[in-house]
Amino acid sequence: MEAKMEKRKLGSTGLEVSAIGLGCMGLNFSYGKALEKQEAISLLHSAVERGVTFFDTAEMYGPLTNEEFVGEALAPFRDQVVIATKFGFELDPNGGPKWVGLNSRPENIKKVAEGSLKRLKVDAIDLFYQHRVDPNVPIEDVAGAVKDLIQEGKVKHFGLSEAGGQTIRRAHAVQPVAALQSEYSLWTRNVEEEVIPTLEELGIGFVAYSPLGRGFLTGKINGNTTFDSTDFRNTLPRFTPEARQANQALLDSLSKIGEKKKATPAQIALAWLLAQKPWIVPIPGTTKLHRLEENLGAVNIELTTDDLLEIETASTRIKIEGARYPESLEQLTGR
């Protein structure tokens, strides 16, 4: 019997979403072979049928096409779902797949909002994130631009992605931040030191992307796995064969706990995140229906205090090898 999907509130802004959302980037961007449009739409419909109400996309995924898929697929369910999208990258003016820099100037934010509204087929963007902090634009100006869009009724909630504590505070003082989205999982825990306490203090929700370590914590990737030539994991230090071999120890400990709970390593990793705070919402991405169902099954797994202690002990004992991004991209995080 399928349990009913729980809901969670993202901070104190009243934005309510399913306890597990769906990260849509991988439908046609960054992770190798893209789904055909109809396949992507079918998967999104399956997610809605299973109680998912929170979908994450961005202007730069595709670029632009990911928002179009999401907009078309979710149009029939508009009043049941929350769609988050993002601004802040300067796209290739020739329409190529690469971004050419950051751009969070207020006029660009407003231009991106107009494009996203059309592609998503919505009257208002539910949650509009700054994709990465732009060092050339004061965060107060960014928050002010989104505040204008909220007052115009074009955006409902403001979000930040991969921002550090001070940036979050400064933005929140101008326009309340509903959610911060950053990478968070058992193998990426740097947000615990400064970011999570800041969010707790200010009443801001946390959306965890790559909660399964870009697929590593599913147990389906090992030192011998090869990725499609277009898969961006080929560029990540943490995904070199040597790093994967070294990081296998974390997976082994998750599998051991999973066996006791009759759950997969992925389900344990997601249940661990859900157990951290009641305002944390993971958004695992997938292109496969069986994997979607497996991920959503994590809401039914109760981790006891002893289970959490066992995971914590294993996690702190194991040193994760490899940076999560190449240096050029690592510089865009935590600012």
CSV table of C-alpha atoms in Angstrom, one decimal:
chain,number,residue,atom,x,y,z
A,1,MET,CA,0.0,0.0,0.0
A,2,GLU,CA,1.4,3.4,-0.9
A,3,ALA,CA,1.6,5.8,2.0
A,4,LYS,CA,0.4,9.3,1.4
A,5,MET,CA,3.1,11.9,0.6
A,6,GLU,CA,3.7,14.2,3.6
A,7,LYS,CA,3.8,17.9,3.2
A,8,ARG,CA,6.4,20.3,4.7
A,9,LYS,CA,6.6,24.1,5.1
A,10,LEU,CA,9.6,25.9,3.8
A,11,GLY,CA,10.4,28.2,6.6
A,12,SER,CA,8.0,30.8,8.0
A,13,THR,CA,6.7,32.1,4.6
A,14,GLY,CA,3.9,29.5,4.5
A,15,LEU,CA,5.1,27.9,1.3
A,16,GLU,CA,3.9,24.3,1.6
A,17,VAL,CA,5.4,21.5,-0.6
A,18,SER,CA,5.7,17.7,-0.7
A,19,ALA,CA,8.3,16.4,1.7
A,20,ILE,CA,10.3,15.2,-1.3
A,21,GLY,CA,10.3,17.2,-4.5
A,22,LEU,CA,11.6,16.4,-8.0
A,23,GLY,CA,14.8,18.0,-9.4
A,24,CYS,CA,14.1,18.3,-13.1
A,25,MET,CA,17.5,19.3,-14.4
A,26,GLY,CA,18.5,15.8,-15.4
A,27,LEU,CA,15.5,15.3,-17.6
A,28,ASN,CA,17.4,16.8,-20.4
A,29,PHE,CA,20.6,18.5,-19.1
A,30,SER,CA,24.0,17.6,-17.6
A,31,TYR,CA,23.5,13.9,-17.0
A,32,GLY,CA,24.2,12.3,-20.3
A,33,LYS,CA,21.3,11.1,-22.6
A,34,ALA,CA,18.3,13.5,-22.4
A,35,LEU,CA,14.8,12.2,-22.3
A,36,GLU,CA,12.5,12.8,-25.2
A,37,LYS,CA,9.9,15.5,-24.4
A,38,GLN,CA,7.0,13.0,-24.1
A,39,GLU,CA,9.0,10.7,-21.8
A,40,ALA,CA,9.9,13.7,-19.6
A,41,ILE,CA,6.2,14.8,-19.5
A,42,SER,CA,5.1,11.3,-18.6
A,43,LEU,CA,7.6,11.1,-15.7
A,44,LEU,CA,6.4,14.5,-14.4
A,45,HIS,CA,2.8,13.3,-14.6
A,46,SER,CA,3.8,10.1,-12.7
A,47,ALA,CA,5.4,12.3,-10.0
A,48,VAL,CA,2.2,14.3,-9.5
A,49,GLU,CA,0.1,11.1,-9.3
A,50,ARG,CA,2.3,9.9,-6.5
A,51,GLY,CA,1.9,13.1,-4.5
A,52,VAL,CA,4.9,15.2,-5.5
A,53,THR,CA,3.9,18.9,-5.5
A,54,PHE,CA,7.3,20.5,-5.7
A,55,PHE,CA,9.3,20.8,-9.0
A,56,ASP,CA,12.6,22.4,-9.6
A,57,THR,CA,13.9,23.8,-12.8
A,58,ALA,CA,16.0,26.8,-14.1
A,59,GLU,CA,16.5,29.1,-17.1
A,60,MET,CA,20.0,27.6,-17.7
A,61,TYR,CA,18.9,23.9,-17.8
A,62,GLY,CA,18.8,23.1,-21.5
A,63,PRO,CA,19.1,26.2,-21.6
A,64,LEU,CA,15.4,27.2,-21.6
A,65,THR,CA,14.0,23.8,-22.8
A,66,ASN,CA,13.8,22.3,-19.3
A,67,GLU,CA,11.4,25.0,-18.2
A,68,GLU,CA,9.3,24.3,-21.4
A,69,PHE,CA,9.1,20.6,-20.5
A,70,VAL,CA,8.1,21.4,-16.9
A,71,GLY,CA,5.6,24.1,-18.0
A,72,GLU,CA,3.8,21.9,-20.5
A,73,ALA,CA,3.7,18.8,-18.3
A,74,LEU,CA,2.4,20.6,-15.2
A,75,ALA,CA,-0.1,23.0,-16.9
A,76,PRO,CA,-3.0,20.6,-16.1
A,77,PHE,CA,-2.1,20.6,-12.4
A,78,ARG,CA,-1.2,24.2,-12.0
A,79,ASP,CA,-3.3,24.7,-8.8
A,80,GLN,CA,-1.8,21.6,-7.2
A,81,VAL,CA,1.9,22.2,-7.7
A,82,VAL,CA,4.8,24.6,-6.8
A,83,ILE,CA,7.3,25.2,-9.5
A,84,ALA,CA,10.7,26.8,-8.6
A,85,THR,CA,13.0,28.3,-11.2
A,86,LYS,CA,16.2,30.3,-11.1
A,87,PHE,CA,17.9,33.4,-12.6
A,88,GLY,CA,21.5,34.6,-12.5
A,89,PHE,CA,23.5,33.1,-15.3
A,90,GLU,CA,24.4,34.9,-18.5
A,91,LEU,CA,23.5,32.5,-21.3
A,92,ASP,CA,25.4,32.0,-24.5
A,93,PRO,CA,24.0,34.8,-26.9
A,94,ASN,CA,24.4,32.3,-29.8
A,95,GLY,CA,22.0,29.8,-28.1
A,96,GLY,CA,24.7,27.3,-27.1
A,97,PRO,CA,24.4,25.0,-24.0
A,98,LYS,CA,27.1,26.8,-22.1
A,99,TRP,CA,26.8,29.8,-19.8
A,100,VAL,CA,29.2,32.7,-20.3
A,101,GLY,CA,29.1,34.3,-16.9
A,102,LEU,CA,26.9,35.5,-14.0
A,103,ASN,CA,24.3,38.2,-14.4
A,104,SER,CA,22.1,39.2,-11.5
A,105,ARG,CA,21.6,42.8,-12.5
A,106,PRO,CA,18.0,43.9,-11.7
A,107,GLU,CA,17.1,44.5,-15.4
A,108,ASN,CA,18.3,40.9,-16.2
A,109,ILE,CA,16.4,39.4,-13.3
A,110,LYS,CA,13.2,41.1,-14.7
A,111,LYS,CA,13.9,39.9,-18.2
A,112,VAL,CA,14.5,36.3,-17.1
A,113,ALA,CA,11.3,36.4,-15.1
A,114,GLU,CA,9.3,37.4,-18.2
A,115,GLY,CA,10.8,34.5,-20.2
A,116,SER,CA,10.3,32.0,-17.4
A,117,LEU,CA,6.6,33.0,-17.0
A,118,LYS,CA,6.0,32.2,-20.6
A,119,ARG,CA,8.0,28.9,-20.7
A,120,LEU,CA,6.4,27.7,-17.5
A,121,LYS,CA,2.9,28.8,-18.7
A,122,VAL,CA,2.2,30.5,-15.4
A,123,ASP,CA,0.9,33.9,-14.2
A,124,ALA,CA,3.3,33.9,-11.3
A,125,ILE,CA,6.6,32.1,-10.5
A,126,ASP,CA,6.0,30.2,-7.2
A,127,LEU,CA,9.7,30.4,-6.0
A,128,PHE,CA,12.4,32.4,-7.8
A,129,TYR,CA,15.9,31.7,-6.8
A,130,GLN,CA,19.1,33.5,-7.5
A,131,HIS,CA,21.1,30.6,-9.0
A,132,ARG,CA,24.5,31.7,-7.8
A,133,VAL,CA,25.6,34.8,-5.9
A,134,ASP,CA,26.9,37.4,-8.3
A,135,PRO,CA,29.9,39.3,-6.8
A,136,ASN,CA,29.3,42.2,-9.1
A,137,VAL,CA,25.8,43.0,-7.9
A,138,PRO,CA,25.0,43.8,-4.3
A,139,ILE,CA,22.6,41.2,-2.9
A,140,GLU,CA,20.4,44.1,-1.7
A,141,ASP,CA,19.8,45.0,-5.3
A,142,VAL,CA,19.0,41.4,-6.2
A,143,ALA,CA,16.5,41.1,-3.3
A,144,GLY,CA,15.0,44.5,-4.3
A,145,ALA,CA,14.5,43.4,-7.9
A,146,VAL,CA,12.7,40.2,-6.7
A,147,LYS,CA,10.7,42.3,-4.2
A,148,ASP,CA,9.5,44.5,-7.1
A,149,LEU,CA,8.4,41.3,-9.0
A,150,ILE,CA,6.6,40.1,-5.9
A,151,GLN,CA,4.8,43.4,-5.6
A,152,GLU,CA,3.8,43.2,-9.3
A,153,GLY,CA,2.4,39.7,-8.7
A,154,LYS,CA,4.9,38.0,-11.1
A,155,VAL,CA,6.7,36.1,-8.3
A,156,LYS,CA,5.4,34.6,-5.1
A,157,HIS,CA,8.5,33.7,-3.1
A,158,PHE,CA,12.2,34.6,-3.2
A,159,GLY,CA,15.0,32.1,-2.9
A,160,LEU,CA,18.8,31.9,-2.9
A,161,SER,CA,21.1,29.1,-4.0
A,162,GLU,CA,24.5,28.2,-2.6
A,163,ALA,CA,24.7,31.5,-0.7
A,164,GLY,CA,26.7,31.9,2.6
A,165,GLY,CA,25.3,33.1,5.9
A,166,GLN,CA,26.1,36.8,5.6
A,167,THR,CA,24.6,37.0,2.1
A,168,ILE,CA,21.4,35.3,3.3
A,169,ARG,CA,21.1,37.8,6.2
A,170,ARG,CA,21.6,40.8,3.9
A,171,ALA,CA,19.1,39.6,1.3
A,172,HIS,CA,16.5,38.6,3.9
A,173,ALA,CA,16.6,42.1,5.4
A,174,VAL,CA,15.4,43.5,2.1
A,175,GLN,CA,12.9,40.8,1.0
A,176,PRO,CA,12.2,37.7,3.2
A,177,VAL,CA,13.8,34.6,1.8
A,178,ALA,CA,11.5,31.6,1.6
A,179,ALA,CA,14.2,29.0,0.9
A,180,LEU,CA,17.8,28.4,0.4
A,181,GLN,CA,18.8,25.7,-2.1
A,182,SER,CA,22.2,24.1,-1.8
A,183,GLU,CA,23.8,20.8,-2.1
A,184,TYR,CA,23.4,18.7,1.0
A,185,SER,CA,23.7,15.0,1.5
A,186,LEU,CA,25.7,12.5,3.6
A,187,TRP,CA,28.7,13.2,1.5
A,188,THR,CA,28.4,17.1,1.3
A,189,ARG,CA,27.7,18.5,4.7
A,190,ASN,CA,29.5,21.9,4.7
A,191,VAL,CA,26.1,23.7,5.1
A,192,GLU,CA,25.8,22.4,8.6
A,193,GLU,CA,28.3,24.7,10.1
A,194,GLU,CA,27.0,28.2,9.3
A,195,VAL,CA,24.1,28.0,6.8
A,196,ILE,CA,21.7,25.7,8.6
A,197,PRO,CA,21.9,27.6,11.9
A,198,THR,CA,21.3,30.9,10.0
A,199,LEU,CA,18.2,29.5,8.3
A,200,GLU,CA,16.9,28.2,11.6
A,201,GLU,CA,17.3,31.6,13.2
A,202,LEU,CA,15.7,33.5,10.3
A,203,GLY,CA,12.9,31.0,9.6
A,204,ILE,CA,14.0,30.1,6.1
A,205,GLY,CA,13.4,26.7,4.5
A,206,PHE,CA,16.2,24.5,3.0
A,207,VAL,CA,15.9,22.7,-0.3
A,208,ALA,CA,18.6,20.0,-0.7
A,209,TYR,CA,19.8,19.4,-4.2
A,210,SER,CA,21.9,16.3,-5.2
A,211,PRO,CA,20.7,14.6,-1.9
A,212,LEU,CA,21.9,11.3,-3.4
A,213,GLY,CA,25.4,12.6,-4.2
A,214,ARG,CA,24.6,12.9,-7.9
A,215,GLY,CA,23.7,9.3,-8.0
A,216,PHE,CA,26.6,7.9,-5.9
A,217,LEU,CA,24.6,7.2,-2.8
A,218,THR,CA,22.2,5.0,-4.8
A,219,GLY,CA,24.8,2.3,-4.8
A,220,LYS,CA,24.6,2.0,-8.6
A,221,ILE,CA,28.0,3.7,-9.2
A,222,ASN,CA,31.4,2.3,-8.3
A,223,GLY,CA,35.0,2.7,-9.3
A,224,ASN,CA,34.5,1.0,-12.7
A,225,THR,CA,31.4,2.9,-13.8
A,226,THR,CA,31.8,4.9,-17.0
A,227,PHE,CA,29.6,7.9,-17.8
A,228,ASP,CA,28.2,9.1,-21.1
A,229,SER,CA,30.7,11.6,-22.7
A,230,THR,CA,28.1,14.4,-22.2
A,231,ASP,CA,27.7,13.7,-18.5
A,232,PHE,CA,29.1,16.5,-16.4
A,233,ARG,CA,30.2,14.1,-13.6
A,234,ASN,CA,33.2,13.4,-15.8
A,235,THR,CA,34.5,16.8,-14.8
A,236,LEU,CA,34.0,16.5,-11.1
A,237,PRO,CA,37.0,15.6,-8.8
A,238,ARG,CA,34.8,13.5,-6.6
A,239,PHE,CA,33.9,11.2,-9.5
A,240,THR,CA,37.4,10.2,-10.5
A,241,PRO,CA,37.6,6.4,-10.3
A,242,GLU,CA,40.1,6.7,-7.4
A,243,ALA,CA,37.7,9.0,-5.4
A,244,ARG,CA,34.8,6.7,-6.1
A,245,GLN,CA,36.8,3.7,-4.9
A,246,ALA,CA,37.7,5.6,-1.7
A,247,ASN,CA,34.2,6.9,-1.1
A,248,GLN,CA,32.7,3.4,-1.4
A,249,ALA,CA,33.1,3.0,2.4
A,250,LEU,CA,30.3,5.5,3.0
A,251,LEU,CA,28.0,3.6,0.7
A,252,ASP,CA,28.8,0.3,2.5
A,253,SER,CA,27.7,1.7,5.8
A,254,LEU,CA,24.4,3.0,4.3
A,255,SER,CA,23.8,-0.4,2.7
A,256,LYS,CA,24.3,-2.1,6.1
A,257,ILE,CA,21.7,0.2,7.8
A,258,GLY,CA,19.4,-0.3,4.7
A,259,GLU,CA,19.5,-4.1,5.1
A,260,LYS,CA,18.2,-3.7,8.7
A,261,LYS,CA,15.4,-1.4,7.6
A,262,LYS,CA,14.6,-3.3,4.4
A,263,ALA,CA,15.4,-0.1,2.5
A,264,THR,CA,17.9,0.9,-0.3
A,265,PRO,CA,20.9,3.1,0.4
A,266,ALA,CA,19.2,5.9,-1.5
A,267,GLN,CA,16.1,5.7,0.8
A,268,ILE,CA,18.3,5.8,3.9
A,269,ALA,CA,20.2,8.8,2.5
A,270,LEU,CA,16.9,10.7,1.9
A,271,ALA,CA,15.4,9.6,5.2
A,272,TRP,CA,18.5,10.9,7.0
A,273,LEU,CA,18.0,14.3,5.4
A,274,LEU,CA,14.3,14.4,6.3
A,275,ALA,CA,15.3,13.6,9.9
A,276,GLN,CA,17.7,16.5,10.2
A,277,LYS,CA,15.1,19.3,10.3
A,278,PRO,CA,11.3,19.5,9.6
A,279,TRP,CA,11.9,22.3,7.1
A,280,ILE,CA,14.4,20.5,4.9
A,281,VAL,CA,13.0,19.2,1.6
A,282,PRO,CA,15.3,17.1,-0.7
A,283,ILE,CA,14.8,17.2,-4.5
A,284,PRO,CA,16.3,14.1,-5.9
A,285,GLY,CA,16.3,14.0,-9.7
A,286,THR,CA,15.7,11.0,-11.9
A,287,THR,CA,14.7,10.0,-15.4
A,288,LYS,CA,13.3,6.6,-14.3
A,289,LEU,CA,9.9,5.8,-12.9
A,290,HIS,CA,11.2,2.9,-10.6
A,291,ARG,CA,13.8,5.2,-9.2
A,292,LEU,CA,11.2,8.0,-8.6
A,293,GLU,CA,9.1,5.5,-6.6
A,294,GLU,CA,12.1,4.3,-4.7
A,295,ASN,CA,13.0,7.9,-3.7
A,296,LEU,CA,9.5,8.7,-2.6
A,297,GLY,CA,9.4,5.6,-0.5
A,298,ALA,CA,11.9,7.3,1.8
A,299,VAL,CA,9.1,9.3,3.5
A,300,ASN,CA,7.9,6.0,5.1
A,301,ILE,CA,11.3,5.1,6.7
A,302,GLU,CA,11.5,6.0,10.4
A,303,LEU,CA,15.1,6.3,11.5
A,304,THR,CA,15.5,5.8,15.3
A,305,THR,CA,17.9,7.7,17.4
A,306,ASP,CA,20.2,4.7,17.3
A,307,ASP,CA,20.0,4.5,13.5
A,308,LEU,CA,20.9,8.2,13.2
A,309,LEU,CA,23.8,7.8,15.6
A,310,GLU,CA,25.1,4.8,13.6
A,311,ILE,CA,24.9,6.9,10.4
A,312,GLU,CA,26.6,9.9,12.1
A,313,THR,CA,29.4,7.7,13.4
A,314,ALA,CA,30.0,6.1,10.0
A,315,SER,CA,29.7,9.4,8.2
A,316,THR,CA,32.2,11.3,10.4
A,317,ARG,CA,34.7,8.4,10.4
A,318,ILE,CA,34.9,8.3,6.6
A,319,LYS,CA,36.8,11.1,4.9
A,320,ILE,CA,35.1,11.9,1.5
A,321,GLU,CA,37.7,12.1,-1.2
A,322,GLY,CA,37.5,14.8,-4.0
A,323,ALA,CA,36.1,18.3,-4.2
A,324,ARG,CA,32.5,18.5,-5.3
A,325,TYR,CA,33.2,20.9,-8.2
A,326,PRO,CA,36.3,21.8,-10.3
A,327,GLU,CA,37.9,24.9,-8.8
A,328,SER,CA,36.3,27.3,-11.3
A,329,LEU,CA,32.8,26.3,-10.2
A,330,GLU,CA,33.7,25.8,-6.5
A,331,GLN,CA,34.4,29.6,-6.4
A,332,LEU,CA,30.7,30.2,-7.2
A,333,THR,CA,29.5,28.5,-4.0
A,334,GLY,CA,29.2,29.7,-0.4
A,335,ARG,CA,29.6,33.4,-1.1
